[in-house]
Structures are given as structure tokens and as C-alpha cells.
mmCIF file of N, CA and C in Angstrom:
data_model
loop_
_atom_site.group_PDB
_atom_site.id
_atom_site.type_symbol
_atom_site.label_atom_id
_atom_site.label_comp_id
_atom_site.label_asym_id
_atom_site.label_seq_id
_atom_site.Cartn_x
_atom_site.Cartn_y
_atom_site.Cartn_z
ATOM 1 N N UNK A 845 181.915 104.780 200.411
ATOM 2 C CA UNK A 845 181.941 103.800 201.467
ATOM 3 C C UNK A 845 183.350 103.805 202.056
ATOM 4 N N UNK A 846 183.526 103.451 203.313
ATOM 5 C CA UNK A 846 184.791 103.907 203.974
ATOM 6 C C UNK A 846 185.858 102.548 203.485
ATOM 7 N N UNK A 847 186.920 102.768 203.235
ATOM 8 C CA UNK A 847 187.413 101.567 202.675
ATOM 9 C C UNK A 847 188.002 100.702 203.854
ATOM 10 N N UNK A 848 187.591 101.050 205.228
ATOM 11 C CA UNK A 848 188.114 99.992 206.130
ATOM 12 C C UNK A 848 187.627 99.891 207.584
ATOM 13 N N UNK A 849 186.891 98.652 208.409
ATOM 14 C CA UNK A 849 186.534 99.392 209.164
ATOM 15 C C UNK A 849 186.939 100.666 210.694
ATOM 16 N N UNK A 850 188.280 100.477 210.327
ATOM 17 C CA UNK A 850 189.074 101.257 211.096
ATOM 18 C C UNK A 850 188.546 102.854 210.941
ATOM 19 N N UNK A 851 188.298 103.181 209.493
ATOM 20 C CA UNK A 851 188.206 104.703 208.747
ATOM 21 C C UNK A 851 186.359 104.342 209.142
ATOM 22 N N UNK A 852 185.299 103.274 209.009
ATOM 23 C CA UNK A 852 184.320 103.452 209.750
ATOM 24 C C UNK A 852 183.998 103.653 211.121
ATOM 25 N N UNK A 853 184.671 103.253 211.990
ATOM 26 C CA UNK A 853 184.113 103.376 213.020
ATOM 27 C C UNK A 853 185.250 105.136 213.634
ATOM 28 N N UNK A 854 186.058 105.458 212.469
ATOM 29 C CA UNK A 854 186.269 107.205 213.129
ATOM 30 C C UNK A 854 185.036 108.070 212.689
ATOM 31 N N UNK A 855 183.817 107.291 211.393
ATOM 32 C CA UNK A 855 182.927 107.636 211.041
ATOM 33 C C UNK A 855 181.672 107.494 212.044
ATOM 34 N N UNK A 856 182.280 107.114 213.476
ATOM 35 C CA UNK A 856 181.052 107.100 214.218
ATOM 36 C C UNK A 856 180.148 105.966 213.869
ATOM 37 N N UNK A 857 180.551 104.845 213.234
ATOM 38 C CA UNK A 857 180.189 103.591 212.432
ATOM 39 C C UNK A 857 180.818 102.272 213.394
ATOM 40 N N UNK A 858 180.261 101.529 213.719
ATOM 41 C CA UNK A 858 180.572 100.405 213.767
ATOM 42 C C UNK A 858 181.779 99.420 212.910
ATOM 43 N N UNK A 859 181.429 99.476 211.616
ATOM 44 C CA UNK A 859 182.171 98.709 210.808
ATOM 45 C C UNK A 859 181.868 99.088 209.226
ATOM 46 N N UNK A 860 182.387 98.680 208.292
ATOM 47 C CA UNK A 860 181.857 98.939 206.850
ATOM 48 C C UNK A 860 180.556 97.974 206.514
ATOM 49 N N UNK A 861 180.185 97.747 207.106
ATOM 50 C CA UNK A 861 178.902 96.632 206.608
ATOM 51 C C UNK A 861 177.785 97.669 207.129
ATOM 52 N N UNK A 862 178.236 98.455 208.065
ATOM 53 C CA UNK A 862 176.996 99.459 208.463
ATOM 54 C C UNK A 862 176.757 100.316 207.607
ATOM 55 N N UNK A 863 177.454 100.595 206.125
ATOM 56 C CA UNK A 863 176.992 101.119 205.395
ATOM 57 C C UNK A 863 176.288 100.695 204.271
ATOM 58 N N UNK A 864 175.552 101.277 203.226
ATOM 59 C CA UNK A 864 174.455 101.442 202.783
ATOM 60 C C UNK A 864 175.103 102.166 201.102
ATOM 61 N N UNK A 865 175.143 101.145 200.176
ATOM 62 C CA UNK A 865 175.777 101.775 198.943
ATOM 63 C C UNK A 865 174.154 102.754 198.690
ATOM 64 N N UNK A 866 174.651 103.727 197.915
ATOM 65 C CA UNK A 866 173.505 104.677 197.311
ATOM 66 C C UNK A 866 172.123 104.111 196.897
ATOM 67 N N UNK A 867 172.154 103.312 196.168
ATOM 68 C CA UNK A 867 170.976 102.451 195.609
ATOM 69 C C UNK A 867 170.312 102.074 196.914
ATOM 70 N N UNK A 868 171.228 101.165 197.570
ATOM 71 C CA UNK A 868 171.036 100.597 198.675
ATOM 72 C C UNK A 868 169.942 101.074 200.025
ATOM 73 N N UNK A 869 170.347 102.339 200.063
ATOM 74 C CA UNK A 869 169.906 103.214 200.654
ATOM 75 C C UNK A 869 168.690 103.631 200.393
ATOM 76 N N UNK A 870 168.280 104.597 199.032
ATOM 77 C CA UNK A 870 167.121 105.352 198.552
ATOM 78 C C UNK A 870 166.309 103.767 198.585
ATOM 79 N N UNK A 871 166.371 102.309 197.978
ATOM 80 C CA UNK A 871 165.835 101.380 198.131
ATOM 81 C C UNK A 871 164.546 100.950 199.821
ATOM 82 N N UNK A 872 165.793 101.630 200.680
ATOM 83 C CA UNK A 872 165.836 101.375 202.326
ATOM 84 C C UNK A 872 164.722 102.587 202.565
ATOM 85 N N UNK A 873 164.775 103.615 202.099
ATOM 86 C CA UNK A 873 163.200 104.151 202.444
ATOM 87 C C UNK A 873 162.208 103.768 202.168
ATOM 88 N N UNK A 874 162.259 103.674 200.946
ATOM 89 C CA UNK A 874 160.900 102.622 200.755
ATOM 90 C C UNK A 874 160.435 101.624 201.058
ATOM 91 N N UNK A 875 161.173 100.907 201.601
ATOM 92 C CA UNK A 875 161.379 99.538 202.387
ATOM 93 C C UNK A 875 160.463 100.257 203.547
ATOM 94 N N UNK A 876 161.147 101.170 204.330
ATOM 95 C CA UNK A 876 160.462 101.935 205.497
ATOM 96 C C UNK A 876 159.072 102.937 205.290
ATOM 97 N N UNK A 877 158.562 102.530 204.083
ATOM 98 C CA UNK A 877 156.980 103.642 204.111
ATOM 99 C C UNK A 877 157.670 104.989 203.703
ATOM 100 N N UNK A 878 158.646 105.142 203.272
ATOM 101 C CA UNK A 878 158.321 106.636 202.899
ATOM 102 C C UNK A 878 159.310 106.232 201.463
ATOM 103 N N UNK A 879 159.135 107.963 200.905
ATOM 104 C CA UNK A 879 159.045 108.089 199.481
ATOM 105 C C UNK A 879 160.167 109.097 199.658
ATOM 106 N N UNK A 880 161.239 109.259 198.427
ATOM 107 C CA UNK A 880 161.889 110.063 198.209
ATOM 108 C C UNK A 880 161.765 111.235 197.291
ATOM 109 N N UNK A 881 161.233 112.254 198.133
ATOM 110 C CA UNK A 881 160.910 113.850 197.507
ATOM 111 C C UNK A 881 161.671 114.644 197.283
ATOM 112 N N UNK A 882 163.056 114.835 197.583
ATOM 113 C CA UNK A 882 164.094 115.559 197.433
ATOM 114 C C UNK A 882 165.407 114.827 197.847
ATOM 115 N N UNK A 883 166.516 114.974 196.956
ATOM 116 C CA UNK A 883 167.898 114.542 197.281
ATOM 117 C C UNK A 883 168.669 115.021 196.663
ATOM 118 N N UNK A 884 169.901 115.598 197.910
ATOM 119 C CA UNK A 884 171.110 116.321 197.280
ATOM 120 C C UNK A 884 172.587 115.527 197.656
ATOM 121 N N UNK A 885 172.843 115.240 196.803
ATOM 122 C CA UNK A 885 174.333 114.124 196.853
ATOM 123 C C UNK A 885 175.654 115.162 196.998
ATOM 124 N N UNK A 886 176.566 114.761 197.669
ATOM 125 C CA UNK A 886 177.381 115.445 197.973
ATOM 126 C C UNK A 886 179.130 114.948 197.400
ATOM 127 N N UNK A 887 179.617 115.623 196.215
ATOM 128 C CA UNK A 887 180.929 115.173 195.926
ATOM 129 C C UNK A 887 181.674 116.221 195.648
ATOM 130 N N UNK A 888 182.555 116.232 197.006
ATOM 131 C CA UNK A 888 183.639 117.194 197.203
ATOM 132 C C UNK A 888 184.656 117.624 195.842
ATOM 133 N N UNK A 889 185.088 116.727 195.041
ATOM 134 C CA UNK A 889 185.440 116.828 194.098
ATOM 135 C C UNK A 889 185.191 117.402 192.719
ATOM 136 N N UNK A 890 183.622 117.397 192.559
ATOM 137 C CA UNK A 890 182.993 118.217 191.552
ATOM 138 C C UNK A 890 183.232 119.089 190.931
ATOM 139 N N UNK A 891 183.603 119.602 189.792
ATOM 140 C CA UNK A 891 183.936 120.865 189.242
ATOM 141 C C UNK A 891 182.705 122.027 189.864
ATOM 142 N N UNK A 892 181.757 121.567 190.151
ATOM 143 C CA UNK A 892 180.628 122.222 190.873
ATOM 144 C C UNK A 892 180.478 122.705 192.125
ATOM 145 N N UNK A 893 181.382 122.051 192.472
ATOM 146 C CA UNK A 893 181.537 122.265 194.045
ATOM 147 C C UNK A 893 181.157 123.396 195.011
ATOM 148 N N UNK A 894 182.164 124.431 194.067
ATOM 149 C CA UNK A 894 182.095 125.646 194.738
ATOM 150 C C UNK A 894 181.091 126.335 194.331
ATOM 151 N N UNK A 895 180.566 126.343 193.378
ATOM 152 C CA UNK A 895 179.032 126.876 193.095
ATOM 153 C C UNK A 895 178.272 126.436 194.332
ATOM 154 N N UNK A 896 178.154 124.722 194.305
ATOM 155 C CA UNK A 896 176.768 124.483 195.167
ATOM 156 C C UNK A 896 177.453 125.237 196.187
ATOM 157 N N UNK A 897 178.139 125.071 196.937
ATOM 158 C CA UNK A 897 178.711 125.703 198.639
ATOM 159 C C UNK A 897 178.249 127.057 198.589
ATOM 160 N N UNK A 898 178.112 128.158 197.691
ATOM 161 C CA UNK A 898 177.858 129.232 197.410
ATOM 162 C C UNK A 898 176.399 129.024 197.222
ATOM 163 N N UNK A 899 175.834 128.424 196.732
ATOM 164 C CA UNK A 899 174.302 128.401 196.589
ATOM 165 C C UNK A 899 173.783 127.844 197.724
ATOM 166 N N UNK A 900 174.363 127.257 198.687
ATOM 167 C CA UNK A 900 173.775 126.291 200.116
ATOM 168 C C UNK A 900 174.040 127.700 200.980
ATOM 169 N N UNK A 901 174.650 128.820 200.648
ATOM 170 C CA UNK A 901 175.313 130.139 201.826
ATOM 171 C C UNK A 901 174.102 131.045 201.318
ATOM 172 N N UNK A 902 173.464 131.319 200.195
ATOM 173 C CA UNK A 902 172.602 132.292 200.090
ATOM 174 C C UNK A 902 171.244 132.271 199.826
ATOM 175 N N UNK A 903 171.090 130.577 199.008
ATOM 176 C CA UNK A 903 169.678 130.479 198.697
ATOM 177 C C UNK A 903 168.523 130.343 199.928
ATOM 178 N N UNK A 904 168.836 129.991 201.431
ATOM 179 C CA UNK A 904 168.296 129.830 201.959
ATOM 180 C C UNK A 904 167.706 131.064 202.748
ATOM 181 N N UNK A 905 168.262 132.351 202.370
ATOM 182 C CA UNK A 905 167.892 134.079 203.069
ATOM 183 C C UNK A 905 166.986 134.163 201.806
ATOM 184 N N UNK A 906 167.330 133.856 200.236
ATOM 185 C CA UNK A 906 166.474 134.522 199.467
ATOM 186 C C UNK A 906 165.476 134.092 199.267
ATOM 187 N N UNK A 907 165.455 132.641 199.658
ATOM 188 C CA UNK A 907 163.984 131.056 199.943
ATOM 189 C C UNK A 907 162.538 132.172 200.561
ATOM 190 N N UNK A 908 163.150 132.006 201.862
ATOM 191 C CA UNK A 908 162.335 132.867 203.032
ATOM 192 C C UNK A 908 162.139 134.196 202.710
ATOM 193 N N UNK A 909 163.196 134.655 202.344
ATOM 194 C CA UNK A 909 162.737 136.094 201.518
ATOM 195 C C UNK A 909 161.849 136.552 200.797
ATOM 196 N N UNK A 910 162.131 135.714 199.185
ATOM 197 C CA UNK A 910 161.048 136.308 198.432
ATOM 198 C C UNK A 910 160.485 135.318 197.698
ATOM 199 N N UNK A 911 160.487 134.178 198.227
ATOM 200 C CA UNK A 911 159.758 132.732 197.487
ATOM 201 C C UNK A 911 158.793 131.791 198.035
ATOM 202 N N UNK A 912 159.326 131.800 199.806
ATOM 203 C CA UNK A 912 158.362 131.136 200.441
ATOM 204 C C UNK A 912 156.717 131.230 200.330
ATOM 205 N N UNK A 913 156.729 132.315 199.938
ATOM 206 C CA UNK A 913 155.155 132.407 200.400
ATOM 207 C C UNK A 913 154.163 131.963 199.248
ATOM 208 N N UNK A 914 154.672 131.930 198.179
ATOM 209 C CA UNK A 914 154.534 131.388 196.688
ATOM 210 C C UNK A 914 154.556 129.785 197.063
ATOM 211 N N UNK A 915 155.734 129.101 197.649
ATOM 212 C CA UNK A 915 155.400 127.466 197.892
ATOM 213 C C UNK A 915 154.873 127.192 199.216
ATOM 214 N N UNK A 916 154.979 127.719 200.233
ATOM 215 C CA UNK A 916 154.164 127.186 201.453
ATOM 216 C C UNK A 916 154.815 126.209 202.259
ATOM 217 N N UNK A 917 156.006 125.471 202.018
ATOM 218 C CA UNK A 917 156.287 124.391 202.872
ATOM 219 C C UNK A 917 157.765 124.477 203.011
ATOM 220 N N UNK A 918 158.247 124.156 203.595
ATOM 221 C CA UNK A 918 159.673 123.599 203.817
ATOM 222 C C UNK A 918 160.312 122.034 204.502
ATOM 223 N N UNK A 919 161.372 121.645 204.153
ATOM 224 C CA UNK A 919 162.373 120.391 204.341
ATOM 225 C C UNK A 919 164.201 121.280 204.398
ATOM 226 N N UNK A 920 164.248 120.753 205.669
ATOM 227 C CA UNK A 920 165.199 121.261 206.372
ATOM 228 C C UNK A 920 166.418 120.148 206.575
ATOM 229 N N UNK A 921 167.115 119.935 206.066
ATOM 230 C CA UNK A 921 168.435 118.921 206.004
ATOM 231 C C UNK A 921 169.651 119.612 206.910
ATOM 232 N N UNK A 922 170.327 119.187 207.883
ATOM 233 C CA UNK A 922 171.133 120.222 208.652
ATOM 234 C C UNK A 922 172.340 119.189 208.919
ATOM 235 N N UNK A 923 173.225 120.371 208.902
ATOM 236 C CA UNK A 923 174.885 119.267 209.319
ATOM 237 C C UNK A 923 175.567 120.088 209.621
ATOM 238 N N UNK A 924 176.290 119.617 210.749
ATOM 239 C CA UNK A 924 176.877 120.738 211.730
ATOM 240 C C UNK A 924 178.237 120.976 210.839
ATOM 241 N N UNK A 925 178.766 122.300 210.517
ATOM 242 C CA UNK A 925 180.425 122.793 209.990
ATOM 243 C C UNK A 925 181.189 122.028 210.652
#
């Protein structure tokens, strides 16, 4: 959560109240009719880090490659570099 709303609204945010702690949030879909089927949390800090960034650069050629046709569906999450 942004610790001020100065650092929210460079977030394209209004203020810090426009945000949504984690709980808060996954709570807020369901609130809205839908269900949570997939979620990937994002912490820059992770000893993991650089794995996932490396697995978000290749798994998606080898998905379509040689797996899709085995699951049939896709969910597409996108964020511009």
C-alpha cells in the first residue's frame, strides 16, 4: 500500500484509501460474482525473483507450444514494461 497519498496518486490513484489490502481485495471479487481461479502476487524482493521473471520470458512460447492443446483454455494477465 503506498505509504502516502502523494506516492498514490503518482500511482494513478486518487489517494491511499483507494487501495485495497490483499485480503481486502480477493474478498472484493466475490463480493462482485466472481471466483478466484488463478493468482500471481508480485514481490520484487524475493529471493525468487529472478527465477519467476525468467519463467514469465519463456513459459508462455512453450504453453502454446507444446501444452496448449492438452488444456484447451487460456487467462491472459498483461502489464505494459
Amino acid at each position: 500500500m503506498p505509504p502516502s497519498d502523494e506516492v498514490a496518486q503518482q500511482c494513478q490513484a486518487h489517494a491511499v484509501s483507494d487501495f485495497l489490502t490483499l485480503p481486502e481485495l480477493v474478498a472484493s471479487f466475490s463480493n462482485l460474482g466472481h471466483h478466484v481461479v488463478e493468482m500471481v502476487l508480485a514481490n520484487p524482493d524475493d529471493e525468487l525473483a529472478s527465477e519467476v521473471r525468467t519463467l514469465l520470458t519463456t513459459e508462455p512460447v512453450r504453453h502454446v507450444t507444446y501444452t496448449r492443446e492438452y488444456l484447451g483454455w487460456g487467462v491472459f494477465a498483461l502489464m505494459a514494461r
